[in-house]
Amino acid sequence: MKRIGTAILYTLTVMLVGCGAPQRVDRNSFHMGTWVVISVYNTRHAKYIEECFTLLANLEAEVSTNIPDSAISRLNSSGQARLQGDLADILRAAKLVSDASGGAFNIGVLPLQRLWDVQNRLDGEQPPTQSEIDIARELSTTGIDISDDGDALDVQLQKGRGLDLGGIAKGYAGDRCAGQLKENGVNRALINIGGNVRTVGDGEFRVGLRNPRGRAEDLFGLVTVGECNIVTSGDYERYFQTDGIRYHHIYDPETGKPARSGLLSATAIGENGAFADGLSTAIFVMGREEGLALAVNMGYDAVVVTEDYKVYCTENIRASLEIVNDEFELVSD
Ligand code: FAD
Ligand code: MG
């Protein structure tokens, strides 16, 4: 099935709990290959949404591998750079999640991403050959050196290597937008970047967790949270299907193939958007037990859905998680 990427508009069930009739204003705009929906709950705050869209456009121009003259594309073609600012901060977060996950999260996967190119393959197409995968896997897991002198990052990439921030930059972007809104005095907002959700302000939010085998608006659960990031990675975002096998866009750096961890989706919940985004990808690669343990080690919560529609979560979030689709069963470990 040819996927149109994540351009489907995510609807999100968010009810604000415990407040008067909010004057909610939603605005959407297309960034980073997906629809971004930003909601504020006071008409006077609507003007600050545009500033977030400008921020996203500027950030995308720096960190998108889909833009030929972006900073990350220039780094990938030249093989070296000394970086500061947003790009450096994203790489620092990526290194932290990569180290914590034993390399399951790995921004070096650009060669694998380019080889598999799942969103441009049609159902029934043959996957890459094992020798092509072996070459791309080698290029994705070796020859990348990032050193940090505290002031800037020095990055050295050997020939054929490349960095891909598709698994972490949206989470970082959500926090940057939240900061921008709060600077303007916005005390309650919701930012949804293609399924990466960032809540802003006190009070509770009930955030929908997508049914990984349903349509975009179908949920398997609702989680009640305060101000945080709720980021999901799943095998339903971008994939092609051949001989009954679904080849999706989250690669296991150990095999060079789409991760086969027994999960359909992994949601990470926590304070830092880049960490939550990288963590959701890492959990999807690592699988349920190791992935939930990693979340706890990082001080984050997580909810995973297995191939047999069982739902597992970290203990802290269990009381706030409600299953709303009886095809799914919340399992206590
Ligand atoms: P996540 O799990 O959050 O991330 C999966 C993505 O991370 C994969 O697509 C791959 O890029 C990378 N990845 C795969 N395996 C691993 C791993 N083990 N460790 C680390 N990373 C991994 N899409 C378009 O179609 N057109 C665009 O122009 C476009 N521009 C973008 C610009 C930016 C700045 C960003 C952040 C994304 C952009 N995208 C674009 C979307 C991007 O290509 C990914 O599809 C998307 O970010 C995946 O997010 P996810 O939540 O589905 O999955
Ligand atoms: Mg991610």
mmCIF file of C-alpha atoms and ligand atoms in Angstrom:
data_model
loop_
_atom_site.group_PDB
_atom_site.id
_atom_site.type_symbol
_atom_site.label_atom_id
_atom_site.label_comp_id
_atom_site.label_asym_id
_atom_site.label_seq_id
_atom_site.Cartn_x
_atom_site.Cartn_y
_atom_site.Cartn_z
ATOM 1 C CA MET A 1 0.000 0.000 0.000
ATOM 2 C CA LYS A 2 1.522 3.319 -0.980
ATOM 3 C CA ARG A 3 1.528 5.420 2.100
ATOM 4 C CA ILE A 4 1.091 9.141 1.845
ATOM 5 C CA GLY A 5 3.439 9.466 4.709
ATOM 6 C CA THR A 6 2.039 10.960 7.820
ATOM 7 C CA ALA A 7 0.031 13.577 5.933
ATOM 8 C CA ILE A 8 -3.208 12.223 7.381
ATOM 9 C CA LEU A 9 -4.642 14.701 9.793
ATOM 10 C CA TYR A 10 -4.522 13.211 13.231
ATOM 11 C CA THR A 11 -7.602 13.826 15.197
ATOM 12 C CA LEU A 12 -7.073 13.714 18.831
ATOM 13 C CA THR A 13 -9.549 13.301 21.593
ATOM 14 C CA VAL A 14 -8.579 15.878 24.101
ATOM 15 C CA MET A 15 -11.076 16.942 26.683
ATOM 16 C CA LEU A 16 -9.905 19.565 29.112
ATOM 17 C CA VAL A 17 -10.827 18.388 32.558
ATOM 18 C CA GLY A 18 -11.765 20.872 35.302
ATOM 19 C CA CYS A 19 -12.180 24.213 33.652
ATOM 20 C CA GLY A 20 -14.931 26.549 32.417
ATOM 21 C CA ALA A 21 -16.113 26.593 28.825
ATOM 22 C CA PRO A 22 -12.779 27.131 27.022
ATOM 23 C CA GLN A 23 -12.682 29.337 23.928
ATOM 24 C CA ARG A 24 -10.667 26.766 22.034
ATOM 25 C CA VAL A 25 -8.978 27.803 18.794
ATOM 26 C CA ASP A 26 -7.331 25.148 16.537
ATOM 27 C CA ARG A 27 -4.988 26.027 13.687
ATOM 28 C CA ASN A 28 -3.155 23.559 11.447
ATOM 29 C CA SER A 29 -0.208 23.767 9.093
ATOM 30 C CA PHE A 30 1.982 21.234 7.226
ATOM 31 C CA HIS A 31 5.527 20.797 8.515
ATOM 32 C CA MET A 32 8.116 17.995 8.731
ATOM 33 C CA GLY A 33 6.108 15.810 6.381
ATOM 34 C CA THR A 34 2.966 15.882 8.484
ATOM 35 C CA TRP A 35 0.071 17.992 9.676
ATOM 36 C CA VAL A 36 0.649 20.061 12.801
ATOM 37 C CA VAL A 37 -2.393 21.067 14.852
ATOM 38 C CA ILE A 38 -1.972 23.647 17.610
ATOM 39 C CA SER A 39 -4.880 24.405 19.945
ATOM 40 C CA VAL A 40 -5.110 27.236 22.466
ATOM 41 C CA TYR A 41 -7.984 27.753 24.901
ATOM 42 C CA ASN A 42 -8.290 31.518 24.814
ATOM 43 C CA THR A 43 -9.063 33.417 21.635
ATOM 44 C CA ARG A 44 -6.550 36.118 22.630
ATOM 45 C CA HIS A 45 -3.773 33.497 22.385
ATOM 46 C CA ALA A 46 -4.602 32.462 18.798
ATOM 47 C CA LYS A 47 -2.135 35.002 17.357
ATOM 48 C CA TYR A 48 0.766 33.186 18.985
ATOM 49 C CA ILE A 49 0.097 29.993 17.009
ATOM 50 C CA GLU A 50 1.510 31.583 13.833
ATOM 51 C CA GLU A 51 4.831 32.184 15.627
ATOM 52 C CA CYS A 52 5.020 28.452 16.287
ATOM 53 C CA PHE A 53 4.484 27.637 12.624
ATOM 54 C CA THR A 54 7.314 30.036 11.737
ATOM 55 C CA LEU A 55 9.521 28.354 14.333
ATOM 56 C CA LEU A 56 8.719 24.931 12.851
ATOM 57 C CA ALA A 57 9.523 26.109 9.332
ATOM 58 C CA ASN A 58 12.887 27.501 10.470
ATOM 59 C CA LEU A 59 13.710 24.354 12.425
ATOM 60 C CA GLU A 60 12.758 22.139 9.486
ATOM 61 C CA ALA A 61 15.028 24.191 7.225
ATOM 62 C CA GLU A 62 17.911 23.282 9.548
ATOM 63 C CA VAL A 63 17.286 19.640 10.461
ATOM 64 C CA SER A 64 15.421 18.100 7.525
ATOM 65 C CA THR A 65 17.274 15.602 5.334
ATOM 66 C CA ASN A 66 14.512 16.268 2.780
ATOM 67 C CA ILE A 67 15.840 19.806 2.206
ATOM 68 C CA PRO A 68 19.059 19.737 0.149
ATOM 69 C CA ASP A 69 20.666 22.863 1.665
ATOM 70 C CA SER A 70 19.630 22.267 5.279
ATOM 71 C CA ALA A 71 22.395 22.178 7.895
ATOM 72 C CA ILE A 72 21.953 18.429 8.330
ATOM 73 C CA SER A 73 22.060 17.827 4.549
ATOM 74 C CA ARG A 74 25.231 19.910 4.265
ATOM 75 C CA LEU A 75 26.765 17.891 7.105
ATOM 76 C CA ASN A 76 25.729 14.620 5.461
ATOM 77 C CA SER A 77 27.322 15.625 2.152
ATOM 78 C CA SER A 78 30.509 17.239 3.496
ATOM 79 C CA GLY A 79 31.052 14.662 6.235
ATOM 80 C CA GLN A 80 31.989 17.167 8.883
ATOM 81 C CA ALA A 81 30.681 20.185 10.797
ATOM 82 C CA ARG A 82 30.984 22.100 14.039
ATOM 83 C CA LEU A 83 27.471 22.613 15.320
ATOM 84 C CA GLN A 84 25.715 24.797 17.848
ATOM 85 C CA GLY A 85 22.076 25.729 18.526
ATOM 86 C CA ASP A 86 19.047 23.541 17.825
ATOM 87 C CA LEU A 87 20.850 20.986 15.677
ATOM 88 C CA ALA A 88 23.532 20.490 18.326
ATOM 89 C CA ASP A 89 20.896 20.154 21.052
ATOM 90 C CA ILE A 90 19.001 17.531 19.051
ATOM 91 C CA LEU A 91 22.201 15.549 18.455
ATOM 92 C CA ARG A 92 23.015 15.710 22.185
ATOM 93 C CA ALA A 93 19.557 14.313 22.993
ATOM 94 C CA ALA A 94 19.971 11.640 20.310
ATOM 95 C CA LYS A 95 23.324 10.555 21.788
ATOM 96 C CA LEU A 96 21.778 10.289 25.267
ATOM 97 C CA VAL A 97 18.916 8.079 24.016
ATOM 98 C CA SER A 98 21.271 6.051 21.823
ATOM 99 C CA ASP A 99 23.639 5.371 24.744
ATOM 100 C CA ALA A 100 20.723 4.555 27.093
ATOM 101 C CA SER A 101 19.154 2.179 24.536
ATOM 102 C CA GLY A 102 22.382 0.346 23.657
ATOM 103 C CA GLY A 103 22.177 1.694 20.111
ATOM 104 C CA ALA A 104 18.553 0.674 19.431
ATOM 105 C CA PHE A 105 17.947 4.362 18.782
ATOM 106 C CA ASN A 106 20.507 5.371 16.175
ATOM 107 C CA ILE A 107 20.376 8.563 14.073
ATOM 108 C CA GLY A 108 23.016 7.054 11.793
ATOM 109 C CA VAL A 109 20.269 5.087 10.007
ATOM 110 C CA LEU A 110 20.096 7.357 6.951
ATOM 111 C CA PRO A 111 21.726 4.697 4.687
ATOM 112 C CA LEU A 112 19.116 2.158 5.858
ATOM 113 C CA GLN A 113 16.290 4.665 5.499
ATOM 114 C CA ARG A 114 17.429 5.500 1.958
ATOM 115 C CA LEU A 115 17.820 1.801 1.038
ATOM 116 C CA TRP A 116 14.411 0.711 2.348
ATOM 117 C CA ASP A 117 12.607 3.944 1.286
ATOM 118 C CA VAL A 118 9.397 2.315 2.498
ATOM 119 C CA GLN A 119 7.068 5.198 1.775
ATOM 120 C CA ASN A 120 7.947 5.034 -1.901
ATOM 121 C CA ARG A 121 7.663 1.279 -2.335
ATOM 122 C CA LEU A 122 4.414 -0.319 -3.441
ATOM 123 C CA ASP A 123 2.798 -3.340 -1.840
ATOM 124 C CA GLY A 124 4.155 -6.478 -3.477
ATOM 125 C CA GLU A 125 7.566 -4.960 -4.221
ATOM 126 C CA GLN A 126 10.537 -7.080 -3.193
ATOM 127 C CA PRO A 127 12.551 -5.807 -0.188
ATOM 128 C CA PRO A 128 16.260 -5.010 -0.635
ATOM 129 C CA THR A 129 18.630 -8.006 -0.940
ATOM 130 C CA GLN A 130 20.562 -9.259 2.078
ATOM 131 C CA SER A 131 23.859 -7.986 0.660
ATOM 132 C CA GLU A 132 22.355 -4.500 0.114
ATOM 133 C CA ILE A 133 21.068 -4.589 3.699
ATOM 134 C CA ASP A 134 24.472 -5.684 5.045
ATOM 135 C CA ILE A 135 26.209 -2.743 3.314
ATOM 136 C CA ALA A 136 23.627 -0.179 4.527
ATOM 137 C CA ARG A 137 23.707 -1.628 8.022
ATOM 138 C CA GLU A 138 27.507 -1.277 8.172
ATOM 139 C CA LEU A 139 27.249 2.339 6.942
ATOM 140 C CA SER A 140 24.553 3.051 9.563
ATOM 141 C CA THR A 141 26.411 1.661 12.556
ATOM 142 C CA THR A 142 30.070 2.612 11.992
ATOM 143 C CA GLY A 143 32.161 5.636 10.987
ATOM 144 C CA ILE A 144 30.248 8.317 12.918
ATOM 145 C CA ASP A 145 32.112 10.456 15.452
ATOM 146 C CA ILE A 146 30.401 13.156 17.549
ATOM 147 C CA SER A 147 32.451 14.980 20.210
ATOM 148 C CA ASP A 148 31.118 17.689 22.515
ATOM 149 C CA ASP A 149 33.417 20.354 24.035
ATOM 150 C CA GLY A 150 30.449 21.898 25.855
ATOM 151 C CA ASP A 151 30.395 24.878 23.534
ATOM 152 C CA ALA A 152 29.766 23.082 20.231
ATOM 153 C CA LEU A 153 29.605 19.615 18.721
ATOM 154 C CA ASP A 154 32.225 18.391 16.260
ATOM 155 C CA VAL A 155 30.770 15.782 13.906
ATOM 156 C CA GLN A 156 32.859 13.596 11.586
ATOM 157 C CA LEU A 157 31.126 11.177 9.189
ATOM 158 C CA GLN A 158 33.094 8.704 7.091
ATOM 159 C CA LYS A 159 32.161 8.297 3.402
ATOM 160 C CA GLY A 160 28.637 6.972 2.800
ATOM 161 C CA ARG A 161 27.388 7.790 6.316
ATOM 162 C CA GLY A 162 24.492 10.161 7.101
ATOM 163 C CA LEU A 163 22.362 11.313 10.030
ATOM 164 C CA ASP A 164 18.553 11.129 9.995
ATOM 165 C CA LEU A 165 16.572 12.992 12.674
ATOM 166 C CA GLY A 166 13.158 11.662 11.670
ATOM 167 C CA GLY A 167 12.880 9.812 14.961
ATOM 168 C CA ILE A 168 13.633 12.669 17.349
ATOM 169 C CA ALA A 169 13.298 16.155 15.829
ATOM 170 C CA LYS A 170 9.490 16.332 16.037
ATOM 171 C CA GLY A 171 9.661 15.741 19.774
ATOM 172 C CA TYR A 172 12.252 18.507 20.098
ATOM 173 C CA ALA A 173 10.070 20.778 17.953
ATOM 174 C CA GLY A 174 7.080 20.253 20.251
ATOM 175 C CA ASP A 175 9.054 21.508 23.246
ATOM 176 C CA ARG A 176 10.344 24.521 21.292
ATOM 177 C CA CYS A 177 6.762 25.455 20.358
ATOM 178 C CA ALA A 178 5.626 25.016 23.956
ATOM 179 C CA GLY A 179 8.414 27.337 25.107
ATOM 180 C CA GLN A 180 7.416 29.907 22.524
ATOM 181 C CA LEU A 181 3.753 29.850 23.630
ATOM 182 C CA LYS A 182 4.637 30.087 27.326
ATOM 183 C CA GLU A 183 6.931 33.055 26.638
ATOM 184 C CA ASN A 184 3.815 34.788 25.288
ATOM 185 C CA GLY A 185 1.872 33.983 28.425
ATOM 186 C CA VAL A 186 -0.154 31.125 26.945
ATOM 187 C CA ASN A 187 -1.168 29.047 29.963
ATOM 188 C CA ARG A 188 -2.971 26.199 28.229
ATOM 189 C CA ALA A 189 -2.389 24.684 24.806
ATOM 190 C CA LEU A 190 -2.067 21.445 22.891
ATOM 191 C CA ILE A 191 0.518 20.833 20.159
ATOM 192 C CA ASN A 192 0.139 17.818 17.881
ATOM 193 C CA ILE A 193 2.946 17.248 15.368
ATOM 194 C CA GLY A 194 1.828 14.209 13.398
ATOM 195 C CA GLY A 195 0.949 12.230 16.495
ATOM 196 C CA ASN A 196 3.696 13.699 18.715
ATOM 197 C CA VAL A 197 1.609 15.440 21.369
ATOM 198 C CA ARG A 198 2.864 18.175 23.708
ATOM 199 C CA THR A 199 0.498 19.551 26.343
ATOM 200 C CA VAL A 200 1.043 23.012 27.837
ATOM 201 C CA GLY A 201 -0.188 24.360 31.149
ATOM 202 C CA ASP A 202 -1.616 23.074 34.359
ATOM 203 C CA GLY A 203 -4.870 21.167 34.527
ATOM 204 C CA GLU A 204 -5.357 17.728 33.070
ATOM 205 C CA PHE A 205 -5.509 16.580 29.463
ATOM 206 C CA ARG A 206 -7.004 13.300 28.281
ATOM 207 C CA VAL A 207 -4.987 12.226 25.253
ATOM 208 C CA GLY A 208 -6.118 9.517 22.838
ATOM 209 C CA LEU A 209 -3.794 6.608 21.995
ATOM 210 C CA ARG A 210 -4.308 5.470 18.433
ATOM 211 C CA ASN A 211 -5.443 1.946 17.597
ATOM 212 C CA PRO A 212 -2.425 0.703 15.599
ATOM 213 C CA ARG A 213 -4.675 -1.362 13.328
ATOM 214 C CA GLY A 214 -7.483 1.227 13.032
ATOM 215 C CA ARG A 215 -8.000 4.483 11.199
ATOM 216 C CA ALA A 216 -6.241 7.650 12.394
ATOM 217 C CA GLU A 217 -9.169 8.601 14.598
ATOM 218 C CA ASP A 218 -9.634 5.121 16.161
ATOM 219 C CA LEU A 219 -8.348 4.811 19.703
ATOM 220 C CA PHE A 220 -7.458 1.879 21.906
ATOM 221 C CA GLY A 221 -6.931 3.999 24.997
ATOM 222 C CA LEU A 222 -7.065 7.353 26.717
ATOM 223 C CA VAL A 223 -4.381 8.587 29.074
ATOM 224 C CA THR A 224 -4.882 11.454 31.536
ATOM 225 C CA VAL A 225 -1.767 13.601 31.879
ATOM 226 C CA GLY A 226 -0.584 17.044 32.944
ATOM 227 C CA GLU A 227 2.036 19.058 31.076
ATOM 228 C CA CYS A 228 4.263 16.641 29.158
ATOM 229 C CA ASN A 229 5.058 14.951 25.823
ATOM 230 C CA ILE A 230 3.107 11.910 24.632
ATOM 231 C CA VAL A 231 4.886 10.430 21.632
ATOM 232 C CA THR A 232 3.969 7.274 19.726
ATOM 233 C CA SER A 233 5.954 5.232 17.216
ATOM 234 C CA GLY A 234 4.228 2.489 15.279
ATOM 235 C CA ASP A 235 4.441 0.167 12.311
ATOM 236 C CA TYR A 236 1.323 1.694 10.748
ATOM 237 C CA GLU A 237 2.811 5.100 9.866
ATOM 238 C CA ARG A 238 4.809 4.194 6.761
ATOM 239 C CA TYR A 239 5.146 0.734 5.287
ATOM 240 C CA PHE A 240 4.714 -1.551 2.293
ATOM 241 C CA GLN A 241 3.430 -5.108 2.465
ATOM 242 C CA THR A 242 4.838 -8.048 0.493
ATOM 243 C CA ASP A 243 4.052 -11.777 0.921
ATOM 244 C CA GLY A 244 2.124 -10.959 4.083
ATOM 245 C CA ILE A 245 5.082 -9.184 5.688
ATOM 246 C CA ARG A 246 4.789 -5.507 6.676
ATOM 247 C CA TYR A 247 8.037 -3.622 6.038
ATOM 248 C CA HIS A 248 7.808 -0.416 8.103
ATOM 249 C CA HIS A 249 10.124 2.552 8.740
ATOM 250 C CA ILE A 250 11.626 1.792 12.163
ATOM 251 C CA TYR A 251 14.884 -0.098 11.639
ATOM 252 C CA ASP A 252 16.667 -2.403 14.023
ATOM 253 C CA PRO A 253 20.312 -1.314 13.649
ATOM 254 C CA GLU A 254 21.385 -4.861 14.605
ATOM 255 C CA THR A 255 19.642 -6.487 11.642
ATOM 256 C CA GLY A 256 19.347 -3.585 9.211
ATOM 257 C CA LYS A 257 15.691 -4.552 8.770
ATOM 258 C CA PRO A 258 12.399 -3.129 10.051
ATOM 259 C CA ALA A 259 12.263 -4.035 13.762
ATOM 260 C CA ARG A 260 10.452 -7.273 14.560
ATOM 261 C CA SER A 261 9.952 -6.779 18.295
ATOM 262 C CA GLY A 262 6.392 -8.046 18.593
ATOM 263 C CA LEU A 263 5.048 -4.535 19.047
ATOM 264 C CA LEU A 264 2.513 -2.640 16.954
ATOM 265 C CA SER A 265 3.072 0.661 18.748
ATOM 266 C CA ALA A 266 5.088 2.211 21.571
ATOM 267 C CA THR A 267 4.158 5.414 23.383
ATOM 268 C CA ALA A 268 6.631 7.300 25.576
ATOM 269 C CA ILE A 269 5.383 9.905 28.050
ATOM 270 C CA GLY A 270 7.570 12.459 29.786
ATOM 271 C CA GLU A 271 9.009 15.895 30.242
ATOM 272 C CA ASN A 272 11.513 16.249 27.391
ATOM 273 C CA GLY A 273 10.083 15.936 23.884
ATOM 274 C CA ALA A 274 13.288 14.863 22.151
ATOM 275 C CA PHE A 275 13.900 12.162 24.769
ATOM 276 C CA ALA A 276 10.285 10.957 24.532
ATOM 277 C CA ASP A 277 10.437 10.848 20.717
ATOM 278 C CA GLY A 278 13.741 8.966 20.652
ATOM 279 C CA LEU A 279 12.556 6.704 23.458
ATOM 280 C CA SER A 280 9.342 5.696 21.630
ATOM 281 C CA THR A 281 11.447 4.659 18.643
ATOM 282 C CA ALA A 282 13.930 2.804 20.855
ATOM 283 C CA ILE A 283 11.139 0.940 22.702
ATOM 284 C CA PHE A 284 9.639 -0.101 19.377
ATOM 285 C CA VAL A 285 12.996 -1.619 18.374
ATOM 286 C CA MET A 286 13.787 -3.190 21.759
ATOM 287 C CA GLY A 287 10.397 -4.751 22.446
ATOM 288 C CA ARG A 288 8.183 -4.811 25.511
ATOM 289 C CA GLU A 289 10.330 -5.903 28.445
ATOM 290 C CA GLU A 290 13.582 -4.151 27.598
ATOM 291 C CA GLY A 291 11.688 -1.126 26.273
ATOM 292 C CA LEU A 292 9.549 -0.597 29.385
ATOM 293 C CA ALA A 293 12.628 -1.092 31.568
ATOM 294 C CA LEU A 294 14.460 1.586 29.552
ATOM 295 C CA ALA A 295 11.550 3.991 30.047
ATOM 296 C CA VAL A 296 11.654 3.466 33.809
ATOM 297 C CA ASN A 297 15.459 3.922 33.819
ATOM 298 C CA MET A 298 15.044 7.239 31.997
ATOM 299 C CA GLY A 299 12.283 8.363 34.394
ATOM 300 C CA TYR A 300 9.625 8.209 31.640
ATOM 301 C CA ASP A 301 6.347 6.337 31.319
ATOM 302 C CA ALA A 302 5.422 4.109 28.420
ATOM 303 C CA VAL A 303 2.517 2.169 26.941
ATOM 304 C CA VAL A 304 3.061 -0.579 24.363
ATOM 305 C CA VAL A 305 0.667 -2.641 22.230
ATOM 306 C CA THR A 306 1.738 -6.147 21.227
ATOM 307 C CA GLU A 307 0.802 -8.049 18.064
ATOM 308 C CA ASP A 308 -1.870 -9.955 20.010
ATOM 309 C CA TYR A 309 -3.484 -6.663 21.110
ATOM 310 C CA LYS A 310 -2.229 -6.858 24.682
ATOM 311 C CA VAL A 311 -1.408 -3.500 26.318
ATOM 312 C CA TYR A 312 1.460 -3.200 28.789
ATOM 313 C CA CYS A 313 2.523 -0.037 30.597
ATOM 314 C CA THR A 314 4.869 1.296 33.250
ATOM 315 C CA GLU A 315 3.370 1.235 36.754
ATOM 316 C CA ASN A 316 3.153 5.024 37.195
ATOM 317 C CA ILE A 317 0.778 5.503 34.270
ATOM 318 C CA ARG A 318 -1.467 2.499 34.883
ATOM 319 C CA ALA A 319 -4.082 4.357 36.962
ATOM 320 C CA SER A 320 -4.310 7.134 34.325
ATOM 321 C CA LEU A 321 -4.729 4.755 31.386
ATOM 322 C CA GLU A 322 -8.231 3.767 30.271
ATOM 323 C CA ILE A 323 -8.761 1.135 27.553
ATOM 324 C CA VAL A 324 -11.636 2.291 25.336
ATOM 325 C CA ASN A 325 -11.664 -0.530 22.769
ATOM 326 C CA ASP A 326 -12.487 -4.015 24.074
ATOM 327 C CA GLU A 327 -10.335 -5.679 21.397
ATOM 328 C CA PHE A 328 -7.396 -4.596 23.575
ATOM 329 C CA GLU A 329 -6.559 -5.974 27.022
ATOM 330 C CA LEU A 330 -4.494 -4.110 29.645
ATOM 331 C CA VAL A 331 -2.208 -6.736 31.159
ATOM 332 C CA SER A 332 -0.634 -6.378 34.576
ATOM 333 C CA ASP A 333 2.828 -7.890 34.429
HETATM 334 P P1 FAD B 1 9.552 7.570 14.793
HETATM 335 O O1 FAD B 1 9.643 6.234 15.416
HETATM 336 O O2 FAD B 1 9.503 8.761 15.653
HETATM 337 O O3 FAD B 1 10.738 7.729 13.775
HETATM 338 C C1 FAD B 1 10.949 6.849 12.711
HETATM 339 C C2 FAD B 1 11.864 7.604 11.782
HETATM 340 O O4 FAD B 1 13.119 7.707 12.440
HETATM 341 C C3 FAD B 1 12.097 6.855 10.499
HETATM 342 O O5 FAD B 1 11.306 7.443 9.472
HETATM 343 C C4 FAD B 1 13.576 7.090 10.254
HETATM 344 O O6 FAD B 1 13.716 8.362 9.659
HETATM 345 C C5 FAD B 1 14.163 7.162 11.634
HETATM 346 N N1 FAD B 1 14.525 5.865 12.223
HETATM 347 C C6 FAD B 1 14.190 4.635 11.810
HETATM 348 N N2 FAD B 1 14.727 3.707 12.627
HETATM 349 C C7 FAD B 1 15.418 4.378 13.587
HETATM 350 C C8 FAD B 1 16.200 3.996 14.716
HETATM 351 N N3 FAD B 1 16.371 2.716 15.044
HETATM 352 N N4 FAD B 1 16.766 4.976 15.472
HETATM 353 C C9 FAD B 1 16.602 6.288 15.155
HETATM 354 N N5 FAD B 1 15.872 6.717 14.095
HETATM 355 C C10 FAD B 1 15.292 5.764 13.332
HETATM 356 N N6 FAD B 1 8.421 13.083 5.684
HETATM 357 C C11 FAD B 1 8.104 13.279 4.368
HETATM 358 O O7 FAD B 1 7.420 12.453 3.770
HETATM 359 N N7 FAD B 1 8.538 14.384 3.688
HETATM 360 C C12 FAD B 1 9.308 15.333 4.296
HETATM 361 O O8 FAD B 1 9.685 16.317 3.665
HETATM 362 C C13 FAD B 1 9.660 15.160 5.670
HETATM 363 N N8 FAD B 1 10.416 16.093 6.301
HETATM 364 C C14 FAD B 1 10.725 15.898 7.625
HETATM 365 C C15 FAD B 1 11.499 16.860 8.280
HETATM 366 C C16 FAD B 1 11.821 16.703 9.622
HETATM 367 C C17 FAD B 1 12.642 17.741 10.307
HETATM 368 C C18 FAD B 1 11.353 15.563 10.334
HETATM 369 C C19 FAD B 1 11.664 15.383 11.802
HETATM 370 C C20 FAD B 1 10.587 14.602 9.686
HETATM 371 C C21 FAD B 1 10.266 14.757 8.331
HETATM 372 N N9 FAD B 1 9.490 13.822 7.661
HETATM 373 C C22 FAD B 1 9.182 14.000 6.337
HETATM 374 C C23 FAD B 1 8.950 12.638 8.374
HETATM 375 C C24 FAD B 1 10.066 11.621 8.608
HETATM 376 O O9 FAD B 1 10.543 11.229 7.339
HETATM 377 C C25 FAD B 1 9.578 10.392 9.375
HETATM 378 O O10 FAD B 1 8.718 9.608 8.587
HETATM 379 C C26 FAD B 1 8.836 10.752 10.609
HETATM 380 O O11 FAD B 1 9.529 11.716 11.337
HETATM 381 C C27 FAD B 1 8.689 9.468 11.416
HETATM 382 O O12 FAD B 1 8.085 9.781 12.630
HETATM 383 P P2 FAD B 1 7.237 8.639 13.378
HETATM 384 O O13 FAD B 1 6.661 9.307 14.568
HETATM 385 O O14 FAD B 1 6.388 7.979 12.389
HETATM 386 O O15 FAD B 1 8.280 7.528 13.793
HETATM 387 MG MG MG B 2 10.411 8.892 17.552
#
